[in-house]
Structures are given as structure tokens and as C-alpha cells.
Amino acid sequence: MKISLSWLHDYLKTTQTAEALAETLTRSGIEVKSITTSGASIASVIVVQILSSEQHPNADRLCVCKVDEGSGVPRQIVCGAKNYKVGDKVLLALPGAVLPGGIKIKVGKLRGVESEGMMCSAKELGLGEGGEGLHILDPKTVIGTEFGALFPSDTILELEITPNRPDWLGHVGVAREAAAFGAGEFFRNEVILPLVKKESSRAAIEDSHACSFYSLRSISNTAVKTSPSWLQQRLEAIGLRSINNIVDVTNYVMMEMGHPLHAFDADKIQGALTVRFATEGEKISLLDGKTYLLRSSDLVIADEKGAQALAGIIGGLESSVTKETKSILLESAVFNSSMIRASARAHGLATDASYRFERGSQADNAREASARATAMIIEISGAVASHEVSIAGEMLLPTEVLFRFDRCRQLLGISLQDEEISLLLKKFGLFSCDTGWQIPPWRLDLTREIDLIEEVARLYGLESIKARTLSFSVPSSPTDKIHDFMMLLRRRLIASGFYEARTSALVPLESSSSEALRLCNPLGEQQSVLRAGLISGLQEVVKHNLYQGAHSVRMFEMGKVFGNITKEEERILIGLIMTGNALPLSWREEVPRSLDLFDLKGVLDHLVPGKMSYRPSVRALPPIMARMLDVFCDGQYCGYIGLMAPAMARKITVTGQEYSLSVAELEVTALQHAAERDSWKKEEGLSKLPTITRDLAMVMDTLVPYELLEKELQAAQEPLLKKIIPLDIFMDPTGEKIAVEKKSVTLQLTFQHEDRTLTTQEVTSACDRLIVRLQELLGVEVRS
């Protein structure tokens, strides 16, 4: 949104500079993105009149023109533009002129014909984008007038407008806001509103939700021509090109008041103009020169012939205002903002009108904009307007909002008196009434008491409101700690490829033990018992996913389980179940590896790193389990891990699949206590120094567990040893390659120094020390 400072001064009496005004607007909540200057004086650019135009003898796209610069001697100019005619007045850059962008004009030849300057477009002179071709001036412009006198310099503020403030989308609204924040005095001539008359034969609305207010004013004896220079200058300063006096007025009022208007050629309209939804597949040619296929959700303005405009976005080509137009129908309406937004996005149209209608408007604003535009059209074209405005829809009553002064003081922590707060609200145009405050029609964002309190805070100054302590921190409770720990477990399981399931705490009787807690008044047999574990519910989840075509399922659930009749208690367990392929299906593997118990063990080791250990279970094996280990966390029993019996797995998996099901159930409280006792170490960064690896193959007794082998290597506290990775464990039951009571274990040892690059001799010495230790303590025999 661009604001012209000279235009703004029409409504704001201020002595602030552009920079100071930008600070004031920023304090009010309007972001000022940039401050630029337009229309700066350019030496040696003057007004000339085209006397003649002939085809260039050596170029099809060029013409040779004679122009009058006021000296009495015609000047020859070679031009490539096509939008002018003989008699038009344009701007000519004489030899020696320097245009924006550093373009220097000099006498030269174009295709063998001498050119004594360059006739310019609006863009070439820094007047905005303009249209295609030369910048055509008002016929009344005096020949020889310098560019600086014709287009005085102006300061442009580019603003970023928040969606809730449509009143800031016009110069009047910005001036009103700046005045409220002390930039100066706001003043504006009162707009005289004409009488309104409901005439369904002229204006009609089919859906009041899509359009709440629609007005048409008939204006006759219009002379469509070039706009006065002051009007062109103002539009071009903010980046809008001049079209004709009628269209320019509608654009001017839109940028002045923030409410879009549209003018129809009255002679091209048959019957009433009706706001309706388009029929599916209806077509319309718009002012951008394109034909659009409409949807049934698009809102249009139509007469008896068909759609004449895409409501709130852009007008139609068929009923557009041209030089032959003698009378117009001036439209001013209020459309549903969400419908305008949807249509604009669907058709890829982003116009100044849609930008404003998407943010909302009211009937009062529409009436005032129509009256203002009508007065301007009468002034610059000598037209005659009807005394009444034909309307459809309803005029809404002013909005009133309850406001309590004590509530405002309490919420903001300020000590202003009622009179002082009232004075602040009146600066925004609000009026006190019996039930609270009456909201002006341009403030669509004020609908609640808290909105008015926010306005008081903005004008009082947020920086002036002292900070107060209205709350205090509460020490972390056991409930907070268990919640935080459960979230940590969730993140770690999700990182391991698991998905969380939520199953019911009420389960069928057949899936529970005889000691399970039964409900006195169950909803049904399928929800008659409180669950004592999580695995039964997870089995159904896995079954459902496998039958939906999943090749790999990793699920977990955290929730409460309930004790038996003799020991009523609630515990929080975490249940895990996994089955299927370890890796996605690939052409590289004919038979993909299946997930097994070791995969699940690796996941458990990651939950509380360095704390998990496993021992053969001493309890009786449940019927659904084929193998089971007790899990200890930091030496404390916390649950079990196991492999489900093949018969049970076959009931869950899909026919033809032979997946094993690995399950685990752990007590969250035991894991939490172990994690709290852990002394967390800060992670070290990656070293820039290289590592050296050595493979070590050994033969040892089969009774020596691998855990002991790794433990002894770590106990050696070799400073250069950083990592131990098992590569291979080999046993030969026949005794041909290795004794039956022996096994071959191959390890990969990684060495690294923290400060320098290792030498081969250092690594060899470290390996020798480790080998000697293993030979003495475990009786291993080194193979290589």
C-alpha cells in the first residue's frame, strides 16, 4: 500500500517530516517498509505537441515525428510507440537530459534517420509503471512546460497493512490514525449523502449473505476524456496509471477512502443489475482482456444478458466505460469477504479492489464513497447525477460495545481517570452511548470490550505500561516430572521408527486373567474389565495394520494398567511390539531380514542409555510367549522382553507371512528413577583428527560371554581406544575348522588421539597391551 505525502496533507495538518511521520505510524501499528521520492525534477524534459507522424523509411516499427517545443522550429524525433496520435501532447527528453537509471539522451541516428531527443513513457521518467507507450498529457497542458513544474516531487510511504484494518487502505484512514497518535490535526470536508431508494428494477441481490448492500447511482451527460493533470499525478505517484477521467475517479476514491467502486456504461446494461452466483460454466470477458470460465461459487454482477462483472474483483469488458460512453451507473457495494477471496484465488486475479473487499467493508463506507466519487465526476466532467441512489440490501445499525473503565484499568495496570480514557477513545472516532461506546463504520475490527481496551493501550503507549508480576512460578511436582519423562520416551521411540497407539483401558473378559478388575456396570462384554497390561491391545493394532498391507509395524503405547483384586493400584507401563521387515522392500534383497528380538533390545537400550541389562526370566513362561527375558534398569527390575509364541503370532499376522512378534512391557516409573540417578554427560563434538581401525580375531571358550570380553577391553582404560564393534562370531559344531568347545570372535577396534594424528607404532603398542590383558584374564588365543 503506497501513500502520497502530498495527498495525505489534504487530510492531515502536520509539520512532521516523512521520517518522523513514519515513526508515528510505526508506533500506531502500521509498518513503514520504505520511503521514496517520485516525480523528481529532471532537467531538459519538456512538454511538446506532435505535429506529424510518418512511417520510418528503413524500419517497420518506427515512425518519424515532428514535434513543437515552443521555439517555432519543429524538432525531428524517431519513435517506436504506437499509442499516440497527431495533436497529442507528450514529454520530450532533449539532448543532454539524464533519465532515471542513468540513461543519457543525445542526438543520434536510428536506422539512418536523425533523432533529436526521445519522447518518453511514464516508466522512463519514474512516474510509475504507466501503460504501454508514451505518456499522453492533458490537451490543456502548455507547450514548453518543464517536467519539474508539471510533476512536482512527492514523497511516497510504502506501508504494510495488517488484515484486520481495512480503514488503513486509504489516505483518509492513515491520516485519521496519524492524527490520533499526535502527528497533527485531522480535517476533512463533510460528504453530502443523497437520498436512497429501494428499486428492484435497478438493483437487486439474490443472496444477502453474499452481498449485504448494493447501490447504483445514475450519472448522465458524462464526457469521458483524459483526466486533469493533478488527478493523473496523484494516481501515478502511487503506481496507478491514468485511464480516463471516470475510471480515474473511481480509483482515486478507492485510494482515498479505501472502498472500491466500479462504473458501468449505462447504455450497455439491459434491465436491472443483480448480484447473483454464476451458473456453472458461464463465461465472462474481463477488463484484463481474458475470458474466464466461472464456477457456481463465483459472485457476479449480471443484467438480463448475463454476467457483466466479477463482483468485488474486476469489471467486464462488455459494459466497460469508453470514450463513447454518455451515461454511467456507479456501483458501490459490500460483498462477503471470504467469497471474494476464494474467487480471486481460484481465477488467479489479484486486484486493488479484491485486496480491499477481502478485508471487509460496511454500507456506510459504501454510501460515502459513492457520494464522493459522484461529486468528483460532476466537477471534472460536467455530468448530471440523479438525486437518489438505487439500493438493495439493508443499512446496518451502528455497533455498540460494552466498556468498563475499571476493567480497563485492572487489565492494563494503569491509573487513568474515566475522563482521560474517554478522551483516548474519542481520538479514534468512538462515541459514548448508554450501553457503552458506539463504533464508527470504518472500524470493523472493534467488536468486543477487549478490543477497546487494546485501543486504549495503543494510544496510552505500550512502553508506558510498567511491568507487573501477576503470577508466580510453581515448583515442579512429581506429576510434572513423570509427564516430562514420558514425553522424552515418546521422542526417542518416534526417532527409532515407532508409532504411538491409543487403545481402550476397558477390555473383554476373555483377554484378561481371572484376577482382573471387573466393572460393576459395564457398557458391554467387550468393555467389562480394566486392563492389566498393554500387549493385548497392541496385538489388535498390529493385526489391523498388517491386514491393511503394512510390511513392517513398530508400535508403542504408554498408559495406565490396573492391579488385581488383592492389590488395587494403578501403574504406568510402556508397551512395545514390532514385527515385519527390518528394511523396506528392495530389488537388492530377495529375502528381506525380519525384525527380531535383538532389534527390540536395541530400542530398549536407547530408552535409558547405559542402564539396561537382561537376565533369563525365573518366572513361569506365559502361554502366549515362546521366550522371555527380565529387564533391569540400573539394577532394578522394570519389566520383560520376549518373543511371542508362533501359534499366537500366526493369529495376528496375515496368511503367507511368517513374521515373528517381539514384545516388551516396562514400568515407566522404574525407568524414570534410573534416568534421574544418571549423571548426564555433555556430548562431545566430532573430532577433526583421523581414526585408525584394527581387526582383532580371537579364539576362546564358548562359555565366555561376549559381554565379558567387551567389559575387559573397556576396563583396560586404554586412552587411545574409542570404539569396539563386533564383526563376527563363529562356532563349528563338527570340530573340523575350530574345536567344538571353542568359538572365534572378530572385533574391530577404533583408535584416536584427541590432539594429534596417531602413528602406526602407537596403535600397534595399544593393541599389544590389550591382547596381553585378554590372554591373561580370559585365556584367548589371537588368530591375527
Coordinates of N, CA, C and O in Angstrom, one line a residue, residues 53 83 126 136 144 153 182 192 252 317 382 404 409 429 461 500 541 572 608 622 642 670 676 689 706 741 778:
S53 N 3.4 12.6 -38.1 CA 4.0 11.3 -37.8 C 4.0 10.5 -39.1 O 2.9 10.3 -39.7
N83 N 0.8 4.4 -29.3 CA -0.4 4.8 -28.6 C -0.7 6.2 -28.8 O -1.7 6.7 -28.2
G126 N 10.2 7.8 -14.3 CA 10.0 7.5 -12.9 C 8.7 7.9 -12.4 O 8.5 8.2 -11.2
I136 N 0.7 10.3 -22.4 CA -0.1 11.3 -23.0 C -0.6 12.3 -22.0 O -1.1 11.9 -20.9
G144 N 6.1 23.5 -23.8 CA 7.3 24.1 -23.3 C 7.4 24.0 -21.8 O 8.5 24.3 -21.2
S153 N 7.8 17.0 -7.2 CA 8.3 15.9 -6.5 C 7.4 15.5 -5.3 O 6.7 16.4 -4.7
G182 N -0.9 11.8 17.4 CA -0.2 13.1 17.7 C 0.6 13.6 16.5 O 1.4 14.5 16.7
I192 N -21.7 15.0 1.4 CA -23.2 15.1 1.5 C -23.8 13.8 0.9 O -23.6 13.6 -0.3
Y252 N -9.3 6.9 -7.7 CA -8.9 7.9 -6.7 C -9.6 7.8 -5.4 O -9.0 7.8 -4.3
L317 N -15.6 -6.6 -19.7 CA -15.2 -5.8 -20.9 C -16.4 -5.3 -21.7 O -16.4 -4.2 -22.2
G382 N -18.6 17.7 -15.8 CA -19.8 18.5 -16.1 C -21.0 17.6 -16.2 O -22.0 17.9 -16.8
R404 N -16.0 -1.2 30.3 CA -16.0 -0.9 31.8 C -14.6 -0.2 32.1 O -13.6 -0.8 31.8
R409 N -8.6 -0.4 33.5 CA -7.5 -0.1 34.5 C -6.9 -1.4 35.1 O -5.7 -1.5 35.2
G429 N -12.5 8.2 17.0 CA -13.8 8.4 16.4 C -14.9 7.6 17.1 O -16.0 7.6 16.5
G461 N 0.3 4.0 25.1 CA 1.7 3.7 24.8 C 2.1 2.4 25.6 O 2.1 2.4 26.8
E500 N 2.9 -44.2 17.9 CA 2.2 -44.4 19.2 C 0.7 -44.8 18.9 O 0.1 -44.3 18.0
V541 N -3.9 -53.8 17.2 CA -3.4 -52.7 16.4 C -2.5 -53.2 15.3 O -2.6 -52.9 14.1
I572 N 1.9 -47.0 35.4 CA 2.0 -46.5 34.1 C 3.1 -47.4 33.4 O 4.2 -47.5 33.9
V608 N 17.0 -45.6 28.0 CA 17.8 -45.1 29.1 C 19.2 -45.5 28.9 O 19.6 -46.6 29.4
P622 N 4.4 -67.4 30.3 CA 3.0 -67.3 29.9 C 2.8 -68.1 28.6 O 3.7 -68.2 27.8
G642 N 10.4 -60.2 25.2 CA 10.2 -61.6 24.8 C 9.7 -61.8 23.4 O 9.4 -60.8 22.7
A670 N 10.1 -47.0 37.0 CA 11.4 -47.6 37.2 C 12.4 -46.9 36.2 O 13.6 -46.7 36.6
E676 N 16.9 -40.4 36.5 CA 17.3 -39.4 37.4 C 18.6 -39.6 38.2 O 19.2 -38.6 38.5
L689 N 40.4 -35.0 13.8 CA 41.6 -35.9 13.6 C 41.1 -37.2 13.1 O 40.1 -37.7 13.4
Y706 N 30.3 -62.7 25.4 CA 30.9 -61.5 24.7 C 30.9 -60.3 25.6 O 31.8 -59.5 25.5
E741 N 34.4 -76.9 21.6 CA 34.3 -76.1 22.8 C 34.8 -74.7 22.7 O 34.9 -73.9 23.6
L778 N 41.3 -63.9 30.2 CA 40.3 -64.8 29.6 C 40.9 -66.0 28.9 O 40.1 -66.8 28.4

